[in-house]
Coordinates of C-alpha atoms and ligand atoms in Angstrom, one line a residue:
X174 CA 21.6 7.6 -6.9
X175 CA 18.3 6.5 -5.1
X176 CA 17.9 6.2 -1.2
X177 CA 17.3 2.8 0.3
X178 CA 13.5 3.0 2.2
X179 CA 12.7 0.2 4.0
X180 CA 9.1 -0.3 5.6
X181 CA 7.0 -3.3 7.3
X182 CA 3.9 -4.1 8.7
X183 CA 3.3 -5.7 12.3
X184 CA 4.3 -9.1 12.5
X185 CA 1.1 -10.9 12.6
X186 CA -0.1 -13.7 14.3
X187 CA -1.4 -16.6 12.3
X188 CA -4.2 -17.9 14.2
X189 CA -6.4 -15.3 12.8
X190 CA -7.0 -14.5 9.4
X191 CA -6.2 -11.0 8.8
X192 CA -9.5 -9.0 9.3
X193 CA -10.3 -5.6 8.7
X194 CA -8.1 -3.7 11.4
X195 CA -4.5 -5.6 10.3
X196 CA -5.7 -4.8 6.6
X197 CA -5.2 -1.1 8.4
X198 CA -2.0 -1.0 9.3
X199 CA -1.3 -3.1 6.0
X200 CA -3.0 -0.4 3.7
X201 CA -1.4 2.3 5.4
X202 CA 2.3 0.9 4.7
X203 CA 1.2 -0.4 1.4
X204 CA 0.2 3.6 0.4
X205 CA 3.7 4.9 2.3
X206 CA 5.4 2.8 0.0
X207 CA 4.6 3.5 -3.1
X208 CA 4.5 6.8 -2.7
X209 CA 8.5 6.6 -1.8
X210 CA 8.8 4.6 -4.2
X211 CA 7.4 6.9 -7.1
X212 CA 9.7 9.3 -5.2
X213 CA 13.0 7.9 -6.4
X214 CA 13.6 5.4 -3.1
X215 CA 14.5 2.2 -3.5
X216 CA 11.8 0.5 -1.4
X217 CA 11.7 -2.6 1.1
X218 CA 8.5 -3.2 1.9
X219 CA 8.2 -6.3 4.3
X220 CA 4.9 -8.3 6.0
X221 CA 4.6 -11.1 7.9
X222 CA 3.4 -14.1 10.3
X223 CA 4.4 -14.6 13.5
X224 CA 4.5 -18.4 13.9
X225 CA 6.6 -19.6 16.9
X226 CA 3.6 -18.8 19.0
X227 CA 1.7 -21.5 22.1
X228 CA -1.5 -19.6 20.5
X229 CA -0.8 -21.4 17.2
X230 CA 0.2 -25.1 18.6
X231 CA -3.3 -24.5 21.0
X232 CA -5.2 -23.8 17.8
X233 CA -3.5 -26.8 16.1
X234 CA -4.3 -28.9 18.8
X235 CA -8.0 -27.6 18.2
X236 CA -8.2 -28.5 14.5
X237 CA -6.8 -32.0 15.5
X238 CA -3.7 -30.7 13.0
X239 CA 0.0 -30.6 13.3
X240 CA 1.0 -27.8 13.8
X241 CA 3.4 -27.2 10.8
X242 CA 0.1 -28.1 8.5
X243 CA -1.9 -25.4 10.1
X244 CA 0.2 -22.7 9.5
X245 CA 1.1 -23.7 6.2
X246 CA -2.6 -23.0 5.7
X247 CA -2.6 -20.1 7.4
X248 CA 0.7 -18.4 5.8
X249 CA -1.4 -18.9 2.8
X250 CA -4.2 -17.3 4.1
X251 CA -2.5 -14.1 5.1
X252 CA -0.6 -14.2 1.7
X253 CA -4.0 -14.7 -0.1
X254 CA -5.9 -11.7 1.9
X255 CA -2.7 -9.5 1.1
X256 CA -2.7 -10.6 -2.8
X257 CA -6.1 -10.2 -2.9
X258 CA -6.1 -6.1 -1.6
X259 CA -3.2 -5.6 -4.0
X260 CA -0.6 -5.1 -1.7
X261 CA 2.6 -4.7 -3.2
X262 CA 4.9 -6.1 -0.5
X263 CA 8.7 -6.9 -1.8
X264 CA 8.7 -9.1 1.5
X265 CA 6.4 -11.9 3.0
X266 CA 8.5 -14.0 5.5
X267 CA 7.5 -16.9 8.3
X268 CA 9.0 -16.8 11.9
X269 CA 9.0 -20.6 11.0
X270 CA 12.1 -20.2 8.3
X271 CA 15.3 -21.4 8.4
X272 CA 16.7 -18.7 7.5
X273 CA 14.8 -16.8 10.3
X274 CA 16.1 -19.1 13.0
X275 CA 19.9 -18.8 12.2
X276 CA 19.8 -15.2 12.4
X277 CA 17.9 -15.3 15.3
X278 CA 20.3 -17.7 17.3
X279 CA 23.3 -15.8 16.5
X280 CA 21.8 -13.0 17.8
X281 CA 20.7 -14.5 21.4
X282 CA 24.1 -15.7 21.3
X283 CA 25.3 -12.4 20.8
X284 CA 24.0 -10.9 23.7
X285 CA 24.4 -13.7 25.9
X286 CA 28.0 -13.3 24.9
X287 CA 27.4 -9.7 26.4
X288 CA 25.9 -11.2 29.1
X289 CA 22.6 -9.3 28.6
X290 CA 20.9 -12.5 29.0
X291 CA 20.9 -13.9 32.1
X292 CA 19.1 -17.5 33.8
X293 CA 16.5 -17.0 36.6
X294 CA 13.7 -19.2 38.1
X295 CA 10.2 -17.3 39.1
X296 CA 6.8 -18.0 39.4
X297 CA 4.5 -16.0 37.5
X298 CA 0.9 -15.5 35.9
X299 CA 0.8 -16.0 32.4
X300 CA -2.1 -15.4 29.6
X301 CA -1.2 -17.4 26.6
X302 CA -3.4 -15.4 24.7
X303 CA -1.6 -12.1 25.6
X304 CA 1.6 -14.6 24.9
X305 CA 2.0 -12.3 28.1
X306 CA 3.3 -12.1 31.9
X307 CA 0.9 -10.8 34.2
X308 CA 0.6 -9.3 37.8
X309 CA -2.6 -9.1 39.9
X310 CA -3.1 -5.2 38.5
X311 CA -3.1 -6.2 35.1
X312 CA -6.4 -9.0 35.8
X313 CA -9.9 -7.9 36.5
X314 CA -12.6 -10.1 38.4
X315 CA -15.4 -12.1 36.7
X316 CA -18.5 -13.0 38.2
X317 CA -18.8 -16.5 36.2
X318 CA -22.6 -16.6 37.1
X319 CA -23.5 -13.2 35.4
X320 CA -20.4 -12.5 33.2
X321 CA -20.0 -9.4 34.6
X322 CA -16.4 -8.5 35.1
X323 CA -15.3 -5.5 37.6
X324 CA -11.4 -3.8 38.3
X325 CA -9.1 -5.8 40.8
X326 CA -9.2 -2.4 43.2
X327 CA -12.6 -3.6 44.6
X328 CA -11.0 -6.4 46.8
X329 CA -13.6 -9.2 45.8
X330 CA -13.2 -12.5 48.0
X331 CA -12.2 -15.5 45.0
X332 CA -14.6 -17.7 45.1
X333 CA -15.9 -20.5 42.5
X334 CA -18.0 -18.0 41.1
X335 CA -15.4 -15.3 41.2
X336 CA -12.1 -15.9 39.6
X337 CA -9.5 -13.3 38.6
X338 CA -9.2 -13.4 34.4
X339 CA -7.3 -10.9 32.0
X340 CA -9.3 -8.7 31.0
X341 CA -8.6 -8.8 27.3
X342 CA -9.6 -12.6 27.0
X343 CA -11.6 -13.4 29.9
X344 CA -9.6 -16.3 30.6
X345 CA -7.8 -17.4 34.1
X346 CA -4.1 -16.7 33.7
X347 CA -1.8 -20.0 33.9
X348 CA 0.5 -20.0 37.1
X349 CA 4.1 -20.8 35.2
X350 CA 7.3 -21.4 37.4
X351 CA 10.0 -21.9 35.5
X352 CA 13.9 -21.3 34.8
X353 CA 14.1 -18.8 32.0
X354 CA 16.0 -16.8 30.4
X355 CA 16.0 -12.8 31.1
X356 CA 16.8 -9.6 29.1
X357 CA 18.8 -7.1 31.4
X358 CA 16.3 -4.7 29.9
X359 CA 16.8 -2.7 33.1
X360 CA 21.0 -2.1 31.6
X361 CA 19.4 0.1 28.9
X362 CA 17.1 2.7 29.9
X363 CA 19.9 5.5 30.0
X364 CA 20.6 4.6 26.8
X365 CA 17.2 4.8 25.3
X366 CA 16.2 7.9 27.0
X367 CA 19.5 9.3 25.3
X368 CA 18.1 8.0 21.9
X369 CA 14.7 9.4 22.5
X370 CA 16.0 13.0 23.3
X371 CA 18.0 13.0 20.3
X372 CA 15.3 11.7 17.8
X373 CA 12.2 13.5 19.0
X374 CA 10.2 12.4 16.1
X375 CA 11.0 8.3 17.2
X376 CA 7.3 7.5 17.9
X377 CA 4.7 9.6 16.1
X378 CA 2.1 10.1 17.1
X379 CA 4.0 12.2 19.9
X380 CA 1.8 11.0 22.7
X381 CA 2.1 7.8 21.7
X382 CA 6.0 8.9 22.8
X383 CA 5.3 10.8 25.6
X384 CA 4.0 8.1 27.2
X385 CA 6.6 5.7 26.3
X386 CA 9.0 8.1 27.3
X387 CA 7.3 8.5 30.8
X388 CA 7.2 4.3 31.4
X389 CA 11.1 4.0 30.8
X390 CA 11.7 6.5 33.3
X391 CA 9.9 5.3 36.0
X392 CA 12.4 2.2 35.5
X393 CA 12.2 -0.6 33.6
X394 CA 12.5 -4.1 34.6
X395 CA 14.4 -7.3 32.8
X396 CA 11.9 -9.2 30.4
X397 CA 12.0 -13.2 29.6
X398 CA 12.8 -14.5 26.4
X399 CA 12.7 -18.0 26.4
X400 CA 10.3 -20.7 28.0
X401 CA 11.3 -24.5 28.8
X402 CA 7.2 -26.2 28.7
X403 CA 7.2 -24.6 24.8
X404 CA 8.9 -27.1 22.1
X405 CA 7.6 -25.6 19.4
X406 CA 10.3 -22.0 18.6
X407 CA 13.6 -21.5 18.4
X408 CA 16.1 -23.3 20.6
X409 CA 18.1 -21.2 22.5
X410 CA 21.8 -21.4 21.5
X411 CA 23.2 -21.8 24.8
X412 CA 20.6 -23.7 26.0
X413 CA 18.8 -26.2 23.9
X414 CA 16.2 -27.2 26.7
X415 CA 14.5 -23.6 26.0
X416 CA 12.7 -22.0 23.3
X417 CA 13.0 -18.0 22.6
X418 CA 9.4 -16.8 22.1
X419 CA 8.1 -13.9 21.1
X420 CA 10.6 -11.1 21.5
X421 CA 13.9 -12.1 19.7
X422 CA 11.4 -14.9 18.0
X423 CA 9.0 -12.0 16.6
X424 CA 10.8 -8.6 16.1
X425 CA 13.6 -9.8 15.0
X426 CA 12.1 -10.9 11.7
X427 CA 12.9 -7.2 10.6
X428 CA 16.5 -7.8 10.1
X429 CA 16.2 -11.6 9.0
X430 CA 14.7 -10.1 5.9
X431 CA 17.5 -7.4 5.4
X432 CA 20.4 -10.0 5.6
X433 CA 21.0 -10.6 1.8
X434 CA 24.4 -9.6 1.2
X435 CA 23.5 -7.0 -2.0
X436 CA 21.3 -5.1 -0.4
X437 CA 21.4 -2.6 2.6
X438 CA 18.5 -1.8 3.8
X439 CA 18.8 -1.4 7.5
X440 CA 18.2 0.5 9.6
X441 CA 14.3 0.6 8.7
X442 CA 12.8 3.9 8.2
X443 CA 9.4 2.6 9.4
X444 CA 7.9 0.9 11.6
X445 CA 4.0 1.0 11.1
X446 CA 2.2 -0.5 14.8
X447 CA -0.8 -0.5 16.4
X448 CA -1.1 1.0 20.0
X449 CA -0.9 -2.4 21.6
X450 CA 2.5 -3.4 20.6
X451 CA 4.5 0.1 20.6
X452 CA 5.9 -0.2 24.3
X453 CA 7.6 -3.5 22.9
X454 CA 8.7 -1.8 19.5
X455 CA 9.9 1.4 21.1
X456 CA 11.3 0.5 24.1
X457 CA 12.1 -3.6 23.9
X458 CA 12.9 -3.5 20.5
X459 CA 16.0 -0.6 20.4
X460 CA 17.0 -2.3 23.4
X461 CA 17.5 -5.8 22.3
X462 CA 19.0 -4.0 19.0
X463 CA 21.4 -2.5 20.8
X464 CA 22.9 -5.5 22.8
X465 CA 23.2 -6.7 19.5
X466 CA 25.3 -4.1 18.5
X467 CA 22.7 -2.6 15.3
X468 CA 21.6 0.3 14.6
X469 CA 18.0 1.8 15.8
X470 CA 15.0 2.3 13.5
X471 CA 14.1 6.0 12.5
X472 CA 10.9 6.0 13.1
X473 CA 7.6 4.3 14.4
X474 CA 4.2 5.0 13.3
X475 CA 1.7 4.4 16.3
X476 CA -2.2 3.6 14.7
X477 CA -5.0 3.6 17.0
X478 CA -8.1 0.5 17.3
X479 CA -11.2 -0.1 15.6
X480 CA -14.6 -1.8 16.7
X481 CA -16.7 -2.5 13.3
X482 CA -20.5 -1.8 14.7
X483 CA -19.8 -1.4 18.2
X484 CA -17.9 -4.1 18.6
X485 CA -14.2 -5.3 19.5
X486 CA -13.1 -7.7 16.5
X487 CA -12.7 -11.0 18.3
X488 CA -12.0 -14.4 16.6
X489 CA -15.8 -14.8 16.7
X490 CA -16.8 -11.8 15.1
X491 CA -14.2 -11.6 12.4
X492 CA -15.7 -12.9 9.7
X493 CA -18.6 -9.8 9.6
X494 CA -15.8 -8.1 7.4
X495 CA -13.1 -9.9 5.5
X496 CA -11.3 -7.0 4.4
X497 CA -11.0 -8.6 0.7
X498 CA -14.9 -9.2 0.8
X499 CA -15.6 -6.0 1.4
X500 CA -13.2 -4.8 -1.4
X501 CA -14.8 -7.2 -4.0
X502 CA -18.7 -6.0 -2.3
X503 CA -17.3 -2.3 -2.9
X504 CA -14.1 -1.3 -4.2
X505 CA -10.7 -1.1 -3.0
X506 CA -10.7 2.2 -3.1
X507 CA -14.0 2.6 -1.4
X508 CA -11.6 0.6 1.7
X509 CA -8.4 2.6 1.1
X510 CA -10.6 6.0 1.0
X511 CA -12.6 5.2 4.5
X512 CA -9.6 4.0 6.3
X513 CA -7.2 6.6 5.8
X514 CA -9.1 9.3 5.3
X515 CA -12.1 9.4 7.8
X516 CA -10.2 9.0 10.8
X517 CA -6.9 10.3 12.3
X518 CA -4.3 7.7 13.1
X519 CA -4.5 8.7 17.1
X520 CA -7.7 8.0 17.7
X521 CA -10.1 4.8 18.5
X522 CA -12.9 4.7 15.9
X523 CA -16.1 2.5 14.6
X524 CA -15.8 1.0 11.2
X525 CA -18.8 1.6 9.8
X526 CA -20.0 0.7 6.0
X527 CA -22.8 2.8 5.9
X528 CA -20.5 6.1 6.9
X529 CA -18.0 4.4 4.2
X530 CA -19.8 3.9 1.5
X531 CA -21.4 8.0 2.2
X532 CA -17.4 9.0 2.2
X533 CA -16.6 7.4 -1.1
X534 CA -19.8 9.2 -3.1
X535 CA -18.7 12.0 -1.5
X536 CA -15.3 12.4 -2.3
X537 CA -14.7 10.2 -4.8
X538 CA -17.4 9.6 -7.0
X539 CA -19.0 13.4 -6.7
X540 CA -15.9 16.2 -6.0
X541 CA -13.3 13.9 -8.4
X542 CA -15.6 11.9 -10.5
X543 CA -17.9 14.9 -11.4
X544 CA -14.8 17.3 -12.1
X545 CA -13.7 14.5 -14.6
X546 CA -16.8 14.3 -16.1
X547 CA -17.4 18.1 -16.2
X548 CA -13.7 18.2 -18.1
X549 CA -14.8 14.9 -20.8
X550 CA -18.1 17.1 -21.6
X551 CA -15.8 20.1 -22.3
X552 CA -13.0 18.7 -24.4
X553 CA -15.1 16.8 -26.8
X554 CA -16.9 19.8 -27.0
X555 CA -13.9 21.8 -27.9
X556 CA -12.7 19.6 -30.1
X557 CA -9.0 20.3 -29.5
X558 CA -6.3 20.6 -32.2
X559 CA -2.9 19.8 -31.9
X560 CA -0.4 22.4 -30.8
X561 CA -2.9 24.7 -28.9
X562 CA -1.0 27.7 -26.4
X563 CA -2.2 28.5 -23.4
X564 CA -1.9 30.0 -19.7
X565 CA -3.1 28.5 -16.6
X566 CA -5.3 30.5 -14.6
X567 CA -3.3 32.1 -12.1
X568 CA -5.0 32.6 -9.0
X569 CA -5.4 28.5 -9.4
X570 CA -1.8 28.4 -10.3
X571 CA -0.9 29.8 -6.4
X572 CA -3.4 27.7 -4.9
X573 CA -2.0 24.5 -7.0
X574 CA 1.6 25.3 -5.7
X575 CA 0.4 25.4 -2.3
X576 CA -1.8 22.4 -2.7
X577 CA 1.9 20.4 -3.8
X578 CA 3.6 22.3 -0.9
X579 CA 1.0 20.9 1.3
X580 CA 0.6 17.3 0.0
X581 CA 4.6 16.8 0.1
X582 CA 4.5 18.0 3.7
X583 CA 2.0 15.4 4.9
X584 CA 3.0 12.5 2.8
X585 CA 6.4 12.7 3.6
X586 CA 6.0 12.7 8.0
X587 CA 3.4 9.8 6.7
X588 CA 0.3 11.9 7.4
X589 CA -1.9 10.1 5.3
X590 CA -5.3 11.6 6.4
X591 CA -4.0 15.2 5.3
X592 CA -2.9 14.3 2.2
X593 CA -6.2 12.9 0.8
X594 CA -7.3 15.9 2.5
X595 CA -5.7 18.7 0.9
X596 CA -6.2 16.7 -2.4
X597 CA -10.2 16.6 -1.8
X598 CA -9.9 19.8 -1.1
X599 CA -8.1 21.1 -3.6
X600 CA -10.4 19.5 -6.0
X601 CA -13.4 22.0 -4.0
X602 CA -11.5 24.7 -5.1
X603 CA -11.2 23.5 -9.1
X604 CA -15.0 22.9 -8.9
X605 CA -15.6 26.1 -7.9
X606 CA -14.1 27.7 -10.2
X607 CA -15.6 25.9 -12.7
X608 CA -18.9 26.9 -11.7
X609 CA -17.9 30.5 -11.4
X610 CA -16.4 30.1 -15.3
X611 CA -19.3 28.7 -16.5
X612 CA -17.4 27.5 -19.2
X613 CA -20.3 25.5 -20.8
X614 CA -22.1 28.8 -21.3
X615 CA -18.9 30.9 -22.9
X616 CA -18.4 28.0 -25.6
X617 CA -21.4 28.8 -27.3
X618 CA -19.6 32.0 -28.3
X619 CA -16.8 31.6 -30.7
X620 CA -14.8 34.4 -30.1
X621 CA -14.7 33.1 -26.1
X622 CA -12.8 30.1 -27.4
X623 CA -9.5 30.8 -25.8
X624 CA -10.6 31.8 -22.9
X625 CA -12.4 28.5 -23.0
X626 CA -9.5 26.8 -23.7
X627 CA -7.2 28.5 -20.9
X628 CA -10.2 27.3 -18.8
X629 CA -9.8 23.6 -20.1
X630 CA -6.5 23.6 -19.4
X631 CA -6.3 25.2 -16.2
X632 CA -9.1 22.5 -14.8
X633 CA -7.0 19.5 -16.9
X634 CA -3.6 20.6 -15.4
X635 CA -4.7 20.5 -11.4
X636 CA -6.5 17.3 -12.3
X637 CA -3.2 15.8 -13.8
X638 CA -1.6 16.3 -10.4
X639 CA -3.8 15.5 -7.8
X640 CA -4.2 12.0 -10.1
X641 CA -0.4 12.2 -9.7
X642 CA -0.6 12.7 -6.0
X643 CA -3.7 10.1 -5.7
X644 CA -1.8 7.2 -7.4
X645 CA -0.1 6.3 -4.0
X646 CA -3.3 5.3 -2.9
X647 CA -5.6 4.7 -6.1
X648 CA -3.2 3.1 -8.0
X649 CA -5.6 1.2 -10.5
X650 CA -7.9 3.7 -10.9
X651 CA -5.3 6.5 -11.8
X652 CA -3.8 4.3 -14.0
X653 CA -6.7 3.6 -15.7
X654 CA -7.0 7.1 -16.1
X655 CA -3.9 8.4 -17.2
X656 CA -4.7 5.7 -20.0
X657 CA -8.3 6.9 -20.9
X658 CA -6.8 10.6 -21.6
X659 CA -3.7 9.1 -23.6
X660 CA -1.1 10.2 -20.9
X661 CA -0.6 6.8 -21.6
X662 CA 3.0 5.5 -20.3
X663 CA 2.2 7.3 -16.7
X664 CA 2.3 5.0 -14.8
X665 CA 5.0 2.8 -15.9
X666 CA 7.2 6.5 -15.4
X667 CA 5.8 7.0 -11.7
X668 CA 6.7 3.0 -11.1
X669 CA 10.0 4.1 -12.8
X670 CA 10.3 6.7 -10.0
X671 CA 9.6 9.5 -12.0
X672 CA 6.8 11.5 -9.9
X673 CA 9.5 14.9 -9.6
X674 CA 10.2 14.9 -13.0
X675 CA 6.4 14.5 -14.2
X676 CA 5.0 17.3 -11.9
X677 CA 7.2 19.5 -13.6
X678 CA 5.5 19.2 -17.3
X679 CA 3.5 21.1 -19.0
X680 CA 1.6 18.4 -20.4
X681 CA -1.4 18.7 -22.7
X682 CA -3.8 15.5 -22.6
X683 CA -6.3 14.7 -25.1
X684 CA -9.8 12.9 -24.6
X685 CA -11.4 11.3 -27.8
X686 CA -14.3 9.6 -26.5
X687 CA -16.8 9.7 -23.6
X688 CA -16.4 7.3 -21.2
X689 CA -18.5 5.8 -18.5
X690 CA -18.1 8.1 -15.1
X691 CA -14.6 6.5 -13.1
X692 CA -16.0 6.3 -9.6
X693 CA -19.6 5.1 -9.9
X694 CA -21.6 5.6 -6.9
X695 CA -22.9 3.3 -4.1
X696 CA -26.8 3.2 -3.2
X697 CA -26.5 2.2 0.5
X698 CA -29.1 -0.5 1.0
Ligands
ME8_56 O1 0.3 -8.4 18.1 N1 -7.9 -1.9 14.8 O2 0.0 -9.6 16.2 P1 -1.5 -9.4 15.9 C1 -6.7 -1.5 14.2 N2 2.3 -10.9 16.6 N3 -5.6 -2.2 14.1 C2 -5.7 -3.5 14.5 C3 -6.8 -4.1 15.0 C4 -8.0 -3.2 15.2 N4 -9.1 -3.6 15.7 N5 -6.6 -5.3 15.3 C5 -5.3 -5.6 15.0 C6 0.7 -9.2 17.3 N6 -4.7 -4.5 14.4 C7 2.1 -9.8 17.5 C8 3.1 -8.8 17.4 S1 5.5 -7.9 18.2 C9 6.5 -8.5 19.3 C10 4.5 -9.2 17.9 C11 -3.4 -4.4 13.9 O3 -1.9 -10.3 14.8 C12 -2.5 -3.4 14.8 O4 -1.5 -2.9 13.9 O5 -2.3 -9.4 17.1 C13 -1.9 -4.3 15.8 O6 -0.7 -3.8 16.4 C14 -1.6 -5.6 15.0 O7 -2.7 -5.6 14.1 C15 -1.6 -6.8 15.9 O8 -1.5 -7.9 15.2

């Protein structure tokens, strides 16, 4: 009997095409997922757009389009990035669906019902393009005349010139009064410290957590969820004047999706964010859940920003790299490899092509590429019959079972940067003892053939599983080469789940034909 593992990606916004840092978060979940589902788990795998937005009417208004049109267009956009990197998603829904927005008003009506939600009139900042309350410590001063901007603490006189903006978008916040509609947020916070003690592993990376932990204890205060001046969302229930946007709007697309009546897929196991949204997944998120009477996700996965050359992606900028033009310049793998592997998730980074294309020669086309090579030269040299004995070498046989230990460990708490890692080096270790060997030299004498052999097979049997463990996140590739060396139905039987039962064969594989090297190298121009 298979586990149920359900996974998603943020829910984006539509008025950007994805670029490079959503493809990111949508690579990592992507990789996650197949490995569970090689792993004999049933998997859920769900993306998204997050449509109900003022940010998406504005940039209808722009376009001179209505606004269904435009995100039409732009739904397909995101579906045709996400087709075009190969991801395998089992979900892609719009915050625009009808099946979305039933769910969604039952729920409001739900906690209203509990009376979590509450009416109130304020006056407040707003940033529509933070879709975002603010207070005078969240804005910065900008000098209009020189662009320079400088923090709120320095007590600057507002003038014409100098005008308090946020500091993410530069822009002058709107001044919005209004009778909303309030989470009691603030009726929760015992009840999520209790959840975070008992699951200590909730938000990895753990000070990701500590710091949420530390902002619900100094006290948290109500939210609002709906907005009367919006039209375009989902009416409230109780209130038809009002639209719910963002929260209950946004996050609540992760159970929509889960509400088919054969399958039981909820609570989610994962959660994959970036830094920017995790207060509202790890603290709004098991609130509003739990007025709702569901259960809390397992676990969020907290991933850090890029700049690509320096600078912070912006609408302007995006276009420098299209995630699927840069696959279709270099590879997919080349993308796969750079993003998960040169950088750890909890840290801010530069993407950098140059320092890509350099890790891809590296590891891919020189440690795996030339062991592959090295073990094509040997077996057509050989010229292996049928029914051959022999022994792995067994100093390489500890250091494989390790290397499995190792890679099971990462992949499974999601540590996607030490699993390529212990692969990679692994893979150090198999080339060295090739070149200690020297097999190339020993088959020129005949009686050395079986040592030769055990050789061959010691090198072919640690390649067979690190391919194994590199088809989560090479998937074409491997396939194409459990095909070259006639392990042919691989991976239809890792799609069929059957990565457990594979590692433990002793399988023999057969190469009849040199072929061009796998990974072919990049000259950086
Ligand atoms: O925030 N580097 O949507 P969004 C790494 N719809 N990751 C990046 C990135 C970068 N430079 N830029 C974006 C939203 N991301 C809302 C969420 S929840 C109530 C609603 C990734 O389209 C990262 O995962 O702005 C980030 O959290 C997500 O895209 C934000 O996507």
């Amino acid at each position: 009997m298979k586990d149920n593992f359900y996974i998603t990606t943020p829910i984006y916004y539509t008025n950007w095409i994805p670029h490079i840092g959503h493809a990111y978060s949508t690579i990592i979940a992507d990789t996650i997922a197949r490995y569970q589902k090689i792993s004999w788990r049933n998997v859920k795998f769900s993306t998204w757009v997050d449509e109900n937005s003022q940010k998406a009417v504005l940039e209808a208004e722009k376009l001179d389009m209505k606004v269904m049109p435009y995100l039409d267009v732009m739904a397909g956009k995101h579906k045709w990035v996400w087709d075009g990197l190969k991801i395998n998603y089992t979900d892609f829904i719009r915050t625009t669906e009808k099946r979305h927005h039933e769910f969604v008003r039952s729920v409001l009506q739900t906690s209203f019902d509990k009376w979590d939600i509450y009416q109130w009139e304020y006056e407040w900042m707003y940033c529509v393009w933070c879709e975002w309350f603010k207070k005078d410590d969240d804005l910065v001063y900008l000098n209009k005349e020189t662009n320079e901007t400088f923090p709120i603490s320095d007590k600057v006189k507002v003038t014409e010139n100098i005008i308090k903006v946020c500091p993410d978008h530069l822009k002058t916040p709107d001044i919005i009064k209004e009778k909303n509609y309030f989470f009691k947020l603030s009726a929760y916070e015992d009840k999520l410290l209790e959840y975070y003690e008992n699951n200590p592993e909730f938000v990895v990376p753990s000070d990701r957590f500590n710091e949420v932990i530390a902002f619900t204890k100094r006290g948290l205060e109500d939210f609002s969820i709906s907005r009367e001046t919006n039209k375009f969302g989902i009416k409230l229930p109780f209130d038809e004047e009002q639209v719910t946007y963002v929260w209950y709007d946004a996050l609540f697309n992760y159970l929509t999706v889960c509400q088919n009546w054969d399958e039981d897929f909820w609570p989610a196991n994962l959660h994959v964010v970036g830094k920017d949204i995790i207060r509202f997944h790890a603290i709004y998120w098991p609130a509003m859940l739990l007025s709702a009477w569901y259960e809390l996700p397992k676990q969020i996965l907290t991933t850090w920003f890029f700049t690509v050359d320096g600078q912070k992606i912006s609408k302007s900028i995006w276009n420098i790299i299209d995630p699927v033009d840069f696959s279709e310049k270099y590879s997919k793998d080349l993308l796969t490899l750079y993003l998960l592997c040169s950088f750890n998730i909890w840290q801010d980074w530069d993407f950098d092509q140059y320092q890509a294309v350099l890790a891809y020669n590296a590891k891919l086309a020189n440690n795996l590429g030339n062991l592959v090579n090295r073990v094509v030269v040997l077996t057509l040299k050989l010229n292996l019959e049928n029914g051959l004995t022999w022994e792995i070498d067994i100093d390489i046989k500890n250091k494989l079972d390790s290397y499995i230990n190792n890679y099971n460990k990462s992949i499974e708490s999601y540590n996607l940067k030490e699993a390529l890692e212990t692969s990679f080096s692994f893979l150090d270790d198999i080339n060295k003892y090739v070149d200690t060997n020297e097999p190339w030299k020993l088959i020129k004498d005949e009686s050395k053939r079986e040592e030769v052999i055990n050789i061959f097979f010691t090198i072919s049997e640690s390649l067979r599983q690190v391919w194994m463990n590199l088809y989560s996140f090479f998937p074409e590739k491997m396939w194409e080469l459990f095909t070259k060396i006639w392990l042919e139905n691989y991976s239809e039987q890792l799609e069929d789940w059957k990565l457990e039962e594979l590692r433990s064969k002793e399988e023999i594989f057969m190469i009849k034909e040199k072929w061009e090297a796998l990974f072919l190298r990049f000259e950086l121009d």
